[in-house]
Amino acid sequence: MRIQGNTVSIERVPISFTKVLFETIKIGIIKSNLIAMIAGLSMALFVHHIPFFDKIGNIMLALIGSALVIGAAGIFNNLYDRDIDRMMERTKNRPTVSGIIDIGSGLIIGCWIAIGGLVALYIASPLAAFVGFLGLFLYVVPYTMWTKRRTIYNTEVGSLSGAMPPLIGWAAISPDILHPHAIAIFLLMVIWQMPHFYAIGIRRMEEYRAANIPMLPVVKGIRRTYLQMNVYLVALILSSFLFWSFNPYIAIANALLSLGWLILSINGYHRKQEDKWARSMFIFSLNHITVLMLMIIGYSLGAPMLS
């Protein structure tokens, strides 16, 4: 690998260094998780009646620290999974698979940005750094290195790590991360991830099978996955009650969105081809969580200004 200016050259083919870096740290995942982190942070500001600009330093540190820690998790995951990534269509061109990023360089980059991220979070709040480290550890060790290749329950384990960003945001503002509203958004994220990743598992089922990854649809079949998906969607509807004391409109919005998702699941399963049904479930899941997180952020930051 040869780096010149803002490009990385491999066998005389110029590739944007920024593109290589973003693919390695999984920039899309960072963006989506930052929205959830901001939602948790905004809820804490609202609950404790703290003006936004009174905590602007903590907010900026939480943004920077979270982005770096999530990026480090993506790098470590890519490095460990490069053998199976080369078997899957959507991951076979990752820089860690093609060799643009070798193991040594990847580990150095990953460790440094992990340290930088945790330091930033620690300055914001030692508890935020602890939660960030816990999310990083859960994603890299119990999920990536242990359960992903061994059990159908890998999705459940991974969902714990994926639900940490709102708690990081909350902890950057206040230490009471066991507050009912903090628990509500954490549980929402845990439950939401299950049907979201089951949809991905069905869409990429043959790729996971080829890579010998025991995703639920690969091991138990699509019908079992469909039934389990619906159980989690019902749980997602029920989770709406956790938000009632925070804001009834957000509780109702989650209930309606989750009910719509359940109807789409039942109707699509019986009317559409499996791949088209799974794709529609995946797209709906992204819209569901984006709308809900933006509603939480908008209400948390907007309500104090209107009062």
CSV table of C-alpha atoms in Angstrom, one decimal, residues 14-271:
chain,number,residue,atom,x,y,z
A,14,PRO,CA,-5.9,5.3,-7.4
A,15,ILE,CA,-8.5,4.9,-4.6
A,16,SER,CA,-9.7,7.7,-2.4
A,17,PHE,CA,-8.2,7.4,1.0
A,18,THR,CA,-11.4,8.9,2.5
A,19,LYS,CA,-13.4,6.2,0.8
A,20,VAL,CA,-11.1,3.4,2.1
A,21,LEU,CA,-11.3,4.8,5.6
A,22,PHE,CA,-15.1,5.2,5.6
A,23,GLU,CA,-15.6,1.7,4.3
A,24,THR,CA,-13.3,0.3,7.0
A,25,ILE,CA,-15.0,2.1,9.9
A,26,LYS,CA,-18.5,1.5,8.5
A,27,ILE,CA,-19.5,5.2,8.2
A,28,GLY,CA,-23.2,4.3,7.6
A,29,ILE,CA,-23.4,2.5,10.9
A,30,ILE,CA,-21.7,5.4,12.6
A,31,LYS,CA,-24.3,7.9,11.3
A,32,SER,CA,-27.3,5.8,12.3
A,33,ASN,CA,-25.9,5.1,15.7
A,34,LEU,CA,-25.1,8.8,16.3
A,35,ILE,CA,-28.8,9.6,15.7
A,36,ALA,CA,-29.7,7.2,18.5
A,37,MET,CA,-26.9,8.6,20.7
A,38,ILE,CA,-28.3,12.1,20.2
A,39,ALA,CA,-31.8,10.9,21.1
A,40,GLY,CA,-30.5,9.5,24.4
A,41,LEU,CA,-28.6,12.7,25.0
A,42,SER,CA,-31.6,14.9,24.2
A,43,MET,CA,-33.9,12.9,26.5
A,44,ALA,CA,-31.5,13.5,29.4
A,45,LEU,CA,-31.4,17.2,28.7
A,46,PHE,CA,-35.2,17.3,28.7
A,47,VAL,CA,-35.7,15.2,31.7
A,48,HIS,CA,-33.3,17.2,33.8
A,49,HIS,CA,-34.3,20.6,32.5
A,50,ILE,CA,-30.8,21.4,31.3
A,51,PRO,CA,-30.4,24.0,28.5
A,52,PHE,CA,-28.7,22.7,25.4
A,53,PHE,CA,-25.9,25.2,25.4
A,54,ASP,CA,-25.1,24.6,29.1
A,55,LYS,CA,-23.8,21.2,28.1
A,56,ILE,CA,-22.4,22.0,24.6
A,57,GLY,CA,-18.9,20.8,25.6
A,58,ASN,CA,-20.2,17.4,26.7
A,59,ILE,CA,-22.4,17.2,23.6
A,60,MET,CA,-19.5,17.8,21.2
A,61,LEU,CA,-17.3,15.3,23.1
A,62,ALA,CA,-20.1,12.7,23.1
A,63,LEU,CA,-20.4,13.1,19.3
A,64,ILE,CA,-16.7,12.8,18.7
A,65,GLY,CA,-16.1,10.0,21.2
A,66,SER,CA,-19.1,8.0,20.0
A,67,ALA,CA,-18.2,8.3,16.4
A,68,LEU,CA,-14.6,7.1,17.1
A,69,VAL,CA,-15.6,4.2,19.4
A,70,ILE,CA,-18.2,3.0,16.9
A,71,GLY,CA,-15.7,3.3,14.1
A,72,ALA,CA,-13.1,1.3,16.1
A,73,ALA,CA,-15.7,-1.4,16.6
A,74,GLY,CA,-16.3,-1.5,12.8
A,75,ILE,CA,-12.5,-1.8,12.1
A,76,PHE,CA,-12.1,-4.7,14.6
A,77,ASN,CA,-15.1,-6.5,13.2
A,78,ASN,CA,-13.8,-6.1,9.6
A,79,LEU,CA,-10.4,-7.4,10.5
A,80,TYR,CA,-11.7,-10.5,12.3
A,81,ASP,CA,-14.3,-11.3,9.7
A,82,ARG,CA,-12.2,-10.8,6.6
A,83,ASP,CA,-12.3,-14.6,5.9
A,84,ILE,CA,-16.1,-14.7,5.7
A,85,ASP,CA,-16.5,-11.2,4.2
A,86,ARG,CA,-14.8,-12.4,1.1
A,87,MET,CA,-17.6,-15.0,0.6
A,88,MET,CA,-20.4,-12.4,0.8
A,89,GLU,CA,-21.4,-10.2,-2.1
A,90,ARG,CA,-22.0,-7.0,0.0
A,91,THR,CA,-18.7,-7.3,1.9
A,92,LYS,CA,-16.2,-8.9,-0.5
A,93,ASN,CA,-14.8,-5.6,-1.6
A,94,ARG,CA,-14.1,-4.2,1.8
A,95,PRO,CA,-10.5,-2.8,2.2
A,96,THR,CA,-9.7,-5.4,4.9
A,97,VAL,CA,-10.7,-8.2,2.4
A,98,SER,CA,-8.9,-6.8,-0.7
A,99,GLY,CA,-5.7,-6.1,1.4
A,100,ILE,CA,-5.8,-2.3,1.0
A,101,ILE,CA,-5.9,-2.3,4.8
A,102,ASP,CA,-3.6,-5.0,6.3
A,103,ILE,CA,-4.0,-6.5,9.7
A,104,GLY,CA,-1.2,-4.5,11.3
A,105,SER,CA,-2.4,-1.1,9.9
A,106,GLY,CA,-6.0,-1.9,10.8
A,107,LEU,CA,-5.1,-2.8,14.4
A,108,ILE,CA,-3.1,0.4,14.8
A,109,ILE,CA,-5.8,2.6,13.4
A,110,GLY,CA,-8.5,0.8,15.4
A,111,CYS,CA,-6.7,1.0,18.7
A,112,TRP,CA,-5.8,4.6,18.3
A,113,ILE,CA,-9.3,5.8,17.4
A,114,ALA,CA,-10.8,3.6,20.2
A,115,ILE,CA,-8.4,5.2,22.7
A,116,GLY,CA,-9.2,8.7,21.3
A,117,GLY,CA,-12.9,8.0,21.4
A,118,LEU,CA,-12.8,6.7,25.0
A,119,VAL,CA,-10.7,9.6,26.1
A,120,ALA,CA,-13.2,12.1,24.6
A,121,LEU,CA,-16.1,10.3,26.3
A,122,TYR,CA,-14.2,10.2,29.6
A,123,ILE,CA,-13.8,14.0,29.5
A,124,ALA,CA,-17.5,14.3,28.9
A,125,SER,CA,-18.3,11.8,31.7
A,126,PRO,CA,-16.4,8.7,33.1
A,127,LEU,CA,-19.7,6.8,32.9
A,128,ALA,CA,-20.1,7.7,29.2
A,129,ALA,CA,-16.6,6.2,28.6
A,130,PHE,CA,-17.5,3.1,30.6
A,131,VAL,CA,-20.7,2.6,28.6
A,132,GLY,CA,-18.8,3.2,25.3
A,133,PHE,CA,-16.2,0.7,26.3
A,134,LEU,CA,-18.9,-1.8,27.2
A,135,GLY,CA,-20.5,-1.4,23.8
A,136,LEU,CA,-17.2,-1.8,22.1
A,137,PHE,CA,-16.3,-4.9,24.1
A,138,LEU,CA,-19.7,-6.5,23.6
A,139,TYR,CA,-19.5,-6.0,19.8
A,140,VAL,CA,-16.0,-7.2,19.3
A,141,VAL,CA,-15.7,-10.1,21.8
A,142,PRO,CA,-19.1,-11.7,22.7
A,143,TYR,CA,-20.6,-10.9,19.3
A,144,THR,CA,-17.9,-10.9,16.6
A,145,MET,CA,-15.4,-13.3,18.1
A,146,TRP,CA,-17.7,-15.7,19.9
A,147,THR,CA,-21.4,-16.0,19.1
A,148,LYS,CA,-21.6,-14.8,15.4
A,149,ARG,CA,-20.1,-18.0,14.1
A,150,ARG,CA,-21.5,-20.4,16.8
A,151,THR,CA,-25.1,-19.8,17.6
A,152,ILE,CA,-28.4,-18.5,16.2
A,153,TYR,CA,-28.5,-16.2,19.2
A,154,ASN,CA,-25.7,-14.0,17.8
A,155,THR,CA,-28.4,-11.4,16.9
A,156,GLU,CA,-29.5,-11.1,20.5
A,157,VAL,CA,-26.0,-10.7,21.7
A,158,GLY,CA,-25.2,-8.1,19.0
A,159,SER,CA,-28.4,-6.2,19.9
A,160,LEU,CA,-27.0,-5.4,23.3
A,161,SER,CA,-24.0,-3.6,21.8
A,162,GLY,CA,-26.3,-1.8,19.3
A,163,ALA,CA,-28.4,-0.4,22.1
A,164,MET,CA,-25.6,1.3,23.9
A,165,PRO,CA,-25.4,4.6,21.9
A,166,PRO,CA,-28.5,6.1,23.6
A,167,LEU,CA,-27.0,5.3,27.0
A,168,ILE,CA,-23.7,6.9,26.0
A,169,GLY,CA,-25.6,10.0,25.1
A,170,TRP,CA,-27.6,10.0,28.4
A,171,ALA,CA,-24.5,9.3,30.5
A,172,ALA,CA,-22.7,12.3,28.9
A,173,ILE,CA,-25.4,14.5,30.4
A,174,SER,CA,-26.5,12.7,33.6
A,175,PRO,CA,-25.2,9.7,35.6
A,176,ASP,CA,-28.7,8.2,36.2
A,177,ILE,CA,-28.7,5.8,33.2
A,178,LEU,CA,-31.2,3.6,35.1
A,179,HIS,CA,-33.8,6.3,34.8
A,180,PRO,CA,-37.0,4.8,33.4
A,181,HIS,CA,-36.7,6.9,30.2
A,182,ALA,CA,-33.1,5.8,29.6
A,183,ILE,CA,-34.2,2.2,30.1
A,184,ALA,CA,-37.1,2.8,27.7
A,185,ILE,CA,-34.9,3.9,24.8
A,186,PHE,CA,-32.4,1.2,25.5
A,187,LEU,CA,-35.1,-1.6,25.4
A,188,LEU,CA,-36.6,0.0,22.3
A,189,MET,CA,-33.2,-0.3,20.5
A,190,VAL,CA,-32.7,-3.9,21.7
A,191,ILE,CA,-36.1,-5.0,20.5
A,192,TRP,CA,-36.0,-3.1,17.2
A,193,GLN,CA,-32.8,-4.6,16.1
A,194,MET,CA,-34.2,-8.2,16.1
A,195,PRO,CA,-36.7,-7.9,13.2
A,196,HIS,CA,-34.3,-5.5,11.5
A,197,PHE,CA,-31.5,-8.0,11.4
A,198,TYR,CA,-33.8,-11.0,10.7
A,199,ALA,CA,-34.8,-9.1,7.6
A,200,ILE,CA,-31.1,-8.8,6.6
A,201,GLY,CA,-30.6,-12.5,7.4
A,202,ILE,CA,-33.4,-13.5,5.0
A,203,ARG,CA,-32.2,-11.1,2.3
A,204,ARG,CA,-28.6,-12.5,2.5
A,205,MET,CA,-29.5,-16.0,3.6
A,206,GLU,CA,-27.5,-17.8,0.9
A,207,GLU,CA,-24.5,-15.7,1.5
A,208,TYR,CA,-24.6,-16.4,5.2
A,209,ARG,CA,-25.1,-20.1,4.4
A,210,ALA,CA,-22.0,-20.1,2.1
A,211,ALA,CA,-20.0,-18.3,4.9
A,212,ASN,CA,-21.3,-20.9,7.5
A,213,ILE,CA,-22.8,-18.2,9.7
A,214,PRO,CA,-25.7,-19.6,11.8
A,215,MET,CA,-28.2,-16.9,11.2
A,216,LEU,CA,-31.7,-17.9,12.3
A,217,PRO,CA,-33.2,-18.3,8.7
A,218,VAL,CA,-30.2,-20.4,7.7
A,219,VAL,CA,-30.5,-22.8,10.6
A,220,LYS,CA,-34.2,-22.8,11.4
A,221,GLY,CA,-35.7,-21.7,8.1
A,222,ILE,CA,-37.7,-18.6,7.0
A,223,ARG,CA,-41.0,-19.6,8.6
A,224,ARG,CA,-39.4,-19.9,12.1
A,225,THR,CA,-37.7,-16.5,11.5
A,226,TYR,CA,-41.0,-15.0,10.4
A,227,LEU,CA,-42.8,-16.1,13.5
A,228,GLN,CA,-40.0,-15.0,15.8
A,229,MET,CA,-39.9,-11.7,14.0
A,230,ASN,CA,-43.5,-11.1,14.7
A,231,VAL,CA,-43.0,-11.9,18.4
A,232,TYR,CA,-40.5,-9.1,18.6
A,233,LEU,CA,-42.8,-6.8,16.6
A,234,VAL,CA,-45.5,-7.4,19.2
A,235,ALA,CA,-42.9,-6.6,21.9
A,236,LEU,CA,-42.0,-3.4,20.0
A,237,ILE,CA,-45.7,-2.4,20.1
A,238,LEU,CA,-45.8,-3.1,23.8
A,239,SER,CA,-42.7,-1.1,24.4
A,240,SER,CA,-44.6,2.0,23.5
A,241,PHE,CA,-46.1,2.1,27.0
A,242,LEU,CA,-42.6,2.8,28.4
A,243,PHE,CA,-42.6,6.2,26.6
A,244,TRP,CA,-46.1,7.3,27.8
A,245,SER,CA,-44.8,9.3,30.8
A,246,PHE,CA,-42.1,10.9,28.6
A,247,ASN,CA,-44.5,11.9,25.8
A,248,PRO,CA,-47.8,10.3,24.8
A,249,TYR,CA,-47.5,11.3,21.2
A,250,ILE,CA,-44.1,9.5,20.9
A,251,ALA,CA,-45.6,6.5,22.6
A,252,ILE,CA,-48.5,6.5,20.1
A,253,ALA,CA,-46.2,7.1,17.1
A,254,ASN,CA,-44.1,4.0,18.1
A,255,ALA,CA,-47.2,1.9,18.6
A,256,LEU,CA,-48.6,2.9,15.1
A,257,LEU,CA,-45.2,2.5,13.4
A,258,SER,CA,-44.7,-0.9,15.0
A,259,LEU,CA,-48.2,-2.0,14.2
A,260,GLY,CA,-47.7,-1.0,10.6
A,261,TRP,CA,-44.5,-3.0,10.6
A,262,LEU,CA,-46.3,-6.0,12.0
A,263,ILE,CA,-49.1,-5.7,9.3
A,264,LEU,CA,-46.4,-5.4,6.6
A,265,SER,CA,-44.8,-8.6,8.0
A,266,ILE,CA,-47.9,-10.7,8.0
A,267,ASN,CA,-49.3,-9.4,4.7
A,268,GLY,CA,-46.0,-9.4,2.9
A,269,TYR,CA,-45.0,-12.9,4.0
A,270,HIS,CA,-48.2,-14.3,2.4
A,271,ARG,CA,-48.3,-12.1,-0.7
